[in-house]
């Protein structure tokens, strides 16, 4: 297949592009590098022994996007491009609405104009708001806790409305839980700009000496050890789920949501212990009050992914930490090293 990937130079996009290339698909990535480096796809090319076409561009540039679609004639699109920092979205909601909502609207309108109606979209477990129960099935009520989450909710609805307006759309709304880990080669991985917001990169940057200690946000949750529980999903498993979704996209009538998680939750202290084991050293941490907006636990019900995509996660927390640590140790300053 010919796959146009938006945001292909990013964390998840680069791992997915590698899987697509290895599977024999042709890939064009359009990325404005607002949160990534072109180096990631250069490394992907080495690992795959073939290249994706990497174009620098912004999905909000409609004329450019249309020219890429006309030239590349994709069979399907995987849409990763977007801003994703929760805290930043609270400070700059309009930037998030512009980048994520206007950007997606441009993309959808170009897809419509060029009659490309196959789409895999990066949604998020954030659309469940504060979970009412765990594990969380896809029919759990949705809600937004911040502007970032609101963009995911709205984009899901935009896709549904578009698919409802004319026949022929096949859209997979993939709701990721907590993507972590790195490719087993240690060549590609997550390279957050500035101070990481998410636990795993913070833990690994602490292990490599870039941060003095990890702050454990909240020790009084109703969880076995009092710290927050999440469903951490290895990025290589996540990439495989995208390929599986593409292969089954014809069976998606309109827009359908599918959780991507393992079904197993781990606490912050369990993550710290597993990361310390992988890094072969104690990782310093301090117990802190809860972080605003955090749920006690969020764990996927992954059963629909199994039936709809024929996909289940294969890698556990030990693999996640070993692979993430390999990437961090070999690239202490990320792609800038
Ligand atoms: P990322 O920031 O590493 O990748 C996103 C890529 O999109 C970056 O390379 C960035 O430069 C590019 N981009 C952003 N705006 C663009 C624009 N207007 N035009 C062109 N390129 C643009 O993030 P990621 O972790 O790989 O996430 C990919 C997608 O998955 C995002 O939509 C994110 O919201 C979603 N998601 C991520 C997580 C997570 O925890 N990583 C969880 C759930 C959902
Ligand atoms: C995990 C756990 C924290 C950092 C976020 C977004 C979500 C999705 C994935 C995109 C929680 C605790 C964290 C730290 C800590 N992204 N923690 N110290 O909050 O589950 O999800 O990323 O869609 O939308 O909200 O992930 O990695 O930030 O936190 O103790 O320095 O680690 O309290 O329990 P989260 P996270």
Coordinates of C-alpha atoms and ligand atoms in Angstrom, one line a residue:
X1 CA 0.0 0.0 0.0
X2 CA 0.9 3.6 -0.4
X3 CA 0.6 5.3 3.0
X4 CA 0.7 9.0 3.7
X5 CA 1.8 9.5 7.4
X6 CA 1.4 12.9 9.1
X7 CA 3.8 13.4 11.9
X8 CA 6.0 10.5 10.8
X9 CA 9.2 11.9 12.4
X10 CA 7.6 11.9 15.8
X11 CA 7.9 9.2 18.5
X12 CA 5.0 6.9 17.4
X13 CA 5.2 7.9 13.8
X14 CA 8.8 6.9 13.4
X15 CA 8.2 3.5 14.9
X16 CA 5.1 3.0 12.7
X17 CA 7.0 4.1 9.6
X18 CA 9.7 1.6 10.3
X19 CA 7.1 -1.2 10.5
X20 CA 5.4 -0.1 7.3
X21 CA 8.6 0.0 5.4
X22 CA 9.6 -3.4 6.7
X23 CA 6.2 -4.7 5.6
X24 CA 6.9 -3.5 2.0
X25 CA 4.6 -0.5 2.0
X26 CA 5.6 2.9 0.5
X27 CA 5.5 5.8 2.9
X28 CA 5.4 9.6 2.5
X29 CA 5.7 11.4 5.8
X30 CA 4.7 15.1 6.2
X31 CA 6.0 16.7 9.4
X32 CA 6.8 20.3 10.3
X33 CA 9.3 19.1 12.9
X34 CA 7.7 21.3 15.6
X35 CA 8.3 18.4 18.0
X36 CA 10.7 16.1 16.2
X37 CA 14.0 15.9 14.3
X38 CA 14.5 14.7 10.7
X39 CA 17.2 12.4 12.1
X40 CA 14.5 10.0 13.3
X41 CA 13.5 9.0 9.8
X42 CA 17.1 8.9 8.7
X43 CA 17.7 6.2 11.3
X44 CA 14.4 4.5 10.3
X45 CA 15.8 4.3 6.7
X46 CA 19.0 2.6 8.0
X47 CA 17.0 0.1 10.1
X48 CA 14.6 -0.7 7.3
X49 CA 17.3 -0.6 4.5
X50 CA 14.8 1.5 2.5
X51 CA 13.5 5.0 2.8
X52 CA 10.3 6.8 3.5
X53 CA 9.9 10.0 1.5
X54 CA 10.2 12.6 4.2
X55 CA 8.7 16.0 3.4
X56 CA 8.9 19.0 5.7
X57 CA 5.6 20.7 5.8
X58 CA 2.6 21.7 7.9
X59 CA -0.7 19.9 7.5
X60 CA -2.4 23.3 7.8
X61 CA -0.8 24.3 4.5
X62 CA -3.7 23.1 2.3
X63 CA -2.1 23.8 -1.1
X64 CA 1.0 21.9 -0.1
X65 CA -0.9 19.0 1.3
X66 CA -3.1 18.8 -1.8
X67 CA 0.0 18.7 -4.0
X68 CA 1.4 15.9 -2.0
X69 CA -1.8 13.9 -2.2
X70 CA -2.0 14.5 -6.0
X71 CA 1.5 13.3 -6.5
X72 CA 1.7 10.4 -4.0
X73 CA -1.9 9.1 -4.5
X74 CA -2.0 7.4 -1.1
X75 CA -4.3 4.4 -0.5
X76 CA -4.6 5.4 3.2
X77 CA -3.5 8.0 5.7
X78 CA -2.2 7.6 9.3
X79 CA -2.7 10.8 11.1
X80 CA -0.2 11.3 14.0
X81 CA 0.5 15.1 13.6
X82 CA -0.6 17.1 16.5
X83 CA 0.4 18.9 19.7
X84 CA 0.2 16.6 22.7
X85 CA 1.3 18.3 25.9
X86 CA -1.6 18.5 28.4
X87 CA -0.2 21.3 30.5
X88 CA 0.8 23.4 27.5
X89 CA -2.7 23.0 26.1
X90 CA -4.2 24.6 29.2
X91 CA -1.9 27.6 28.8
X92 CA -2.3 27.9 25.0
X93 CA -5.7 26.4 24.1
X94 CA -6.0 28.4 20.8
X95 CA -2.7 26.9 19.5
X96 CA -4.0 23.5 20.2
X97 CA -7.3 24.1 18.5
X98 CA -5.5 25.6 15.5
X99 CA -2.9 22.9 15.2
X100 CA -5.0 19.9 16.0
X101 CA -8.5 20.9 14.9
X102 CA -7.7 23.2 11.9
X103 CA -4.9 20.8 10.9
X104 CA -7.2 17.8 10.9
X105 CA -9.9 19.7 9.1
X106 CA -7.4 20.5 6.3
X107 CA -6.3 16.9 6.1
X108 CA -9.9 15.6 5.9
X109 CA -10.9 18.1 3.3
X110 CA -7.9 17.2 1.1
X111 CA -8.7 13.5 1.6
X112 CA -12.2 14.2 0.5
X113 CA -11.1 16.2 -2.5
X114 CA -8.7 13.4 -3.7
X115 CA -11.2 10.6 -2.9
X116 CA -8.8 9.0 -0.3
X117 CA -11.3 7.8 2.4
X118 CA -9.1 5.4 4.5
X119 CA -7.8 6.9 7.7
X120 CA -6.2 5.7 10.9
X121 CA -6.3 8.4 13.6
X122 CA -4.2 8.8 16.8
X123 CA -6.9 9.2 19.4
X124 CA -6.2 8.8 23.1
X125 CA -7.5 7.3 26.3
X126 CA -7.8 10.9 27.4
X127 CA -11.2 10.9 25.7
X128 CA -12.5 8.8 28.7
X129 CA -12.0 11.8 31.0
X130 CA -11.9 10.5 34.6
X131 CA -12.6 6.8 34.3
X132 CA -15.7 5.6 36.0
X133 CA -14.5 2.0 35.9
X134 CA -11.5 -0.1 35.0
X135 CA -10.8 -1.8 32.6
X136 CA -12.3 0.8 30.3
X137 CA -14.3 -0.4 27.3
X138 CA -14.8 1.7 24.2
X139 CA -18.4 2.5 25.1
X140 CA -17.4 4.2 28.4
X141 CA -18.7 7.8 28.5
X142 CA -16.4 10.4 27.0
X143 CA -15.2 13.7 28.4
X144 CA -12.5 16.2 28.2
X145 CA -10.3 17.3 31.1
X146 CA -8.2 19.8 29.2
X147 CA -8.0 21.5 25.8
X148 CA -5.7 18.7 24.4
X149 CA -8.3 16.1 25.4
X150 CA -11.0 18.2 23.9
X151 CA -9.2 18.2 20.5
X152 CA -9.2 14.4 20.5
X153 CA -12.9 14.3 21.4
X154 CA -13.8 16.8 18.6
X155 CA -11.6 15.1 16.0
X156 CA -13.3 11.8 16.8
X157 CA -16.7 13.6 16.2
X158 CA -15.4 15.3 13.1
X159 CA -14.5 11.9 11.7
X160 CA -17.9 10.4 12.6
X161 CA -19.8 13.4 11.1
X162 CA -17.7 13.2 7.9
X163 CA -18.2 9.4 7.6
X164 CA -21.9 10.0 8.1
X165 CA -22.1 12.5 5.4
X166 CA -21.1 10.2 2.5
X167 CA -20.5 6.6 1.9
X168 CA -17.1 5.0 1.5
X169 CA -15.2 6.2 4.5
X170 CA -13.2 3.7 6.6
X171 CA -11.8 5.3 9.8
X172 CA -10.1 3.7 12.7
X173 CA -10.0 5.9 15.8
X174 CA -7.2 4.3 17.8
X175 CA -7.3 5.2 21.5
X176 CA -3.8 4.8 22.8
X177 CA -3.3 4.3 26.5
X178 CA 0.3 5.2 27.7
X179 CA 2.8 4.7 24.8
X180 CA 6.3 4.1 26.1
X181 CA 9.5 2.1 25.2
X182 CA 11.6 2.3 22.1
X183 CA 12.8 0.2 19.2
X184 CA 14.9 -2.7 20.4
X185 CA 17.9 -1.4 18.3
X186 CA 18.2 1.6 20.6
X187 CA 18.4 3.8 17.4
X188 CA 15.0 5.4 17.6
X189 CA 12.9 6.4 20.6
X190 CA 11.0 9.3 22.4
X191 CA 12.9 12.6 22.4
X192 CA 10.8 15.1 24.3
X193 CA 11.7 18.8 24.0
X194 CA 12.4 20.4 27.4
X195 CA 11.3 18.8 30.6
X196 CA 9.3 15.6 30.0
X197 CA 5.7 15.7 31.2
X198 CA 5.2 11.9 31.1
X199 CA 6.5 9.5 33.6
X200 CA 8.6 7.1 31.6
X201 CA 10.8 9.7 29.8
X202 CA 11.3 11.5 33.1
X203 CA 12.3 8.3 34.8
X204 CA 14.8 7.4 32.1
X205 CA 16.3 10.9 31.9
X206 CA 16.8 10.6 35.7
X207 CA 18.5 7.3 35.3
X208 CA 20.9 8.7 32.7
X209 CA 21.7 11.7 35.0
X210 CA 19.8 14.5 33.2
X211 CA 17.4 15.0 36.1
X212 CA 18.2 14.8 39.9
X213 CA 15.1 12.7 40.9
X214 CA 11.6 11.6 39.8
X215 CA 8.6 13.3 41.5
X216 CA 6.0 10.7 42.3
X217 CA 2.7 12.6 42.1
X218 CA 0.3 11.2 44.6
X219 CA 0.7 8.4 47.2
X220 CA -2.9 8.3 48.6
X221 CA -4.8 7.0 45.6
X222 CA -7.1 4.0 46.1
X223 CA -4.6 1.7 44.4
X224 CA -2.5 -1.2 45.9
X225 CA 0.5 1.0 46.8
X226 CA -1.3 4.4 46.7
X227 CA 0.4 5.7 43.5
X228 CA -1.3 6.1 40.1
X229 CA -1.9 3.1 37.9
X230 CA -1.6 3.2 34.1
X231 CA -1.6 0.8 31.1
X232 CA 1.8 1.2 29.5
X233 CA 2.0 0.0 25.9
X234 CA 5.2 -0.6 24.1
X235 CA 5.6 1.6 21.1
X236 CA 6.6 -1.3 18.9
X237 CA 3.3 -3.1 19.8
X238 CA 1.5 0.1 19.1
X239 CA 3.1 0.4 15.6
X240 CA 2.0 -3.2 14.8
X241 CA -1.6 -2.3 15.7
X242 CA -1.5 0.5 13.1
X243 CA -0.4 -1.9 10.4
X244 CA -3.1 -4.4 11.5
X245 CA -5.7 -1.6 11.4
X246 CA -4.6 -0.6 7.8
X247 CA -4.9 -4.2 6.7
X248 CA -8.4 -4.4 8.1
X249 CA -9.6 -0.9 7.3
X250 CA -12.1 -2.1 4.7
X251 CA -14.1 -3.7 7.6
X252 CA -14.4 -0.4 9.3
X253 CA -17.8 1.1 8.3
X254 CA -17.6 4.8 9.0
X255 CA -15.6 5.7 12.1
X256 CA -15.0 3.2 14.8
X257 CA -13.0 3.5 18.0
X258 CA -10.6 0.8 19.3
X259 CA -8.6 0.9 22.5
X260 CA -4.8 0.1 22.2
X261 CA -3.6 -1.1 25.6
X262 CA -2.4 -4.2 27.3
X263 CA -5.2 -4.6 29.8
X264 CA -2.7 -4.7 32.7
X265 CA -1.9 -1.7 34.9
X266 CA 1.3 -0.8 36.8
X267 CA 1.8 1.8 39.5
X268 CA 4.3 4.6 39.5
X269 CA 6.4 2.7 42.1
X270 CA 6.2 -0.5 40.0
X271 CA 7.5 1.4 37.0
X272 CA 10.3 2.9 39.0
X273 CA 11.3 -0.6 40.3
X274 CA 11.3 -2.1 36.7
X275 CA 13.2 0.9 35.3
X276 CA 15.8 0.6 38.1
X277 CA 16.3 -3.0 37.3
X278 CA 16.7 -2.3 33.6
X279 CA 19.2 0.5 34.2
X280 CA 21.0 -1.5 36.8
X281 CA 20.9 1.3 39.3
X282 CA 18.7 2.9 41.9
X283 CA 16.7 5.8 40.4
X284 CA 16.1 8.5 43.0
X285 CA 12.6 9.7 43.6
X286 CA 10.6 12.0 46.0
X287 CA 7.0 11.5 47.1
X288 CA 4.9 14.5 46.1
X289 CA 1.2 15.6 46.3
X290 CA -1.1 14.6 43.5
X291 CA -0.8 16.3 40.1
X292 CA -4.0 18.2 39.2
X293 CA -6.3 16.3 36.8
X294 CA -4.8 12.9 37.3
X295 CA -7.0 9.8 37.7
X296 CA -6.1 7.1 40.2
X297 CA -6.1 4.4 37.5
X298 CA -6.7 4.0 33.7
X299 CA -6.4 0.6 32.2
X300 CA -7.7 -0.5 28.8
X301 CA -10.2 -3.2 28.0
X302 CA -8.2 -4.5 25.0
X303 CA -10.7 -7.1 23.8
X304 CA -12.1 -5.2 20.9
X305 CA -8.6 -4.7 19.4
X306 CA -8.2 -8.5 19.5
X307 CA -11.5 -9.1 17.6
X308 CA -11.4 -6.1 15.2
X309 CA -7.7 -5.9 14.5
X310 CA -6.5 -9.4 15.4
X311 CA -3.9 -7.6 17.6
X312 CA -2.7 -8.0 21.2
X313 CA 0.2 -6.4 22.9
X314 CA 3.2 -8.8 23.2
X315 CA 5.6 -6.8 25.3
X316 CA 5.5 -6.3 29.0
X317 CA 6.9 -3.8 31.5
X318 CA 10.3 -5.5 31.6
X319 CA 10.7 -5.2 27.7
X320 CA 9.5 -1.6 27.8
X321 CA 12.1 -0.6 30.4
X322 CA 14.9 -2.5 28.8
X323 CA 14.2 -1.0 25.4
X324 CA 13.6 2.5 26.6
X325 CA 16.8 2.4 28.7
X326 CA 18.8 1.1 25.7
X327 CA 17.6 4.1 23.7
X328 CA 18.2 6.6 26.6
X329 CA 21.7 5.2 27.4
X330 CA 22.9 5.3 23.8
X331 CA 21.3 8.7 23.1
X332 CA 21.5 10.6 26.4
X333 CA 20.5 13.8 24.7
X334 CA 18.1 12.2 22.3
X335 CA 18.6 12.9 18.5
X336 CA 20.7 15.9 19.4
X337 CA 23.5 13.7 20.8
Ligands
LIG1 P1 5.2 13.5 18.7 O1 5.1 14.9 19.1 O2 6.5 12.8 18.9 O3 4.7 13.4 17.1 C1 3.9 14.2 16.5 C2 4.5 14.7 15.2 O4 3.7 15.6 14.6 C3 5.8 15.5 15.5 O5 6.9 15.0 14.7 C4 5.5 16.9 15.1 O6 6.6 17.6 14.7 C5 4.4 16.7 14.1 N1 3.5 17.8 13.9 C6 2.8 18.5 14.9 N2 2.0 19.4 14.4 C7 2.1 19.3 13.0 C8 1.6 20.0 11.9 N3 0.7 21.0 12.1 N4 2.0 19.7 10.7 C9 2.9 18.7 10.5 N5 3.4 18.0 11.5 C10 3.1 18.3 12.7 O7 4.0 12.7 19.4 P2 3.7 11.2 19.5 O8 3.9 10.8 20.9 O9 4.4 10.5 18.4 O10 2.1 11.2 19.2 C11 1.6 11.0 17.9 C12 0.0 11.2 18.0 O11 -0.5 10.3 19.0 C13 -0.4 12.6 18.5 O12 -1.5 12.9 17.8 C14 -0.7 12.4 19.9 O13 -1.7 13.3 20.4 C15 -1.3 11.0 19.9 N6 -1.2 10.3 21.2 C16 0.0 10.3 21.9 C17 0.1 9.7 23.1 C18 1.5 9.7 23.9 O14 1.4 9.6 25.1 N7 2.6 9.8 23.2 C19 -1.0 9.1 23.7 C20 -2.2 9.2 23.0 C21 -2.3 9.8 21.8
LIG2 C1 1.5 8.5 34.3 C2 1.5 8.3 35.9 C3 1.2 10.4 37.0 C4 5.0 12.1 35.7 C5 -0.8 11.5 29.6 C6 -1.9 12.3 29.0 C7 -2.7 11.4 28.1 C8 -1.9 10.6 27.1 C9 -0.7 9.9 27.8 C10 -1.8 11.7 25.0 C11 0.4 9.2 36.5 C12 2.5 9.8 37.3 C13 3.9 11.3 35.9 C14 5.9 12.3 36.8 C15 4.5 10.9 38.2 N1 -1.3 11.4 26.1 N2 3.7 10.7 37.1 N3 5.6 11.7 38.0 O1 -1.1 11.4 32.8 O2 -1.6 8.9 32.3 O3 -1.4 10.4 30.4 O4 0.0 10.9 28.6 O5 -2.9 11.5 24.7 O6 -3.6 12.2 27.5 O7 -2.7 12.9 30.0 O8 0.7 9.9 31.7 O9 3.1 9.6 32.0 O10 2.0 11.8 32.5 O11 1.6 9.8 34.0 O12 4.3 10.4 39.3 O13 6.9 13.1 36.7 O14 2.7 8.8 36.4 O15 0.6 11.0 38.2 O16 -0.1 8.5 37.6 P1 -0.9 10.2 31.9 P2 1.9 10.3 32.5

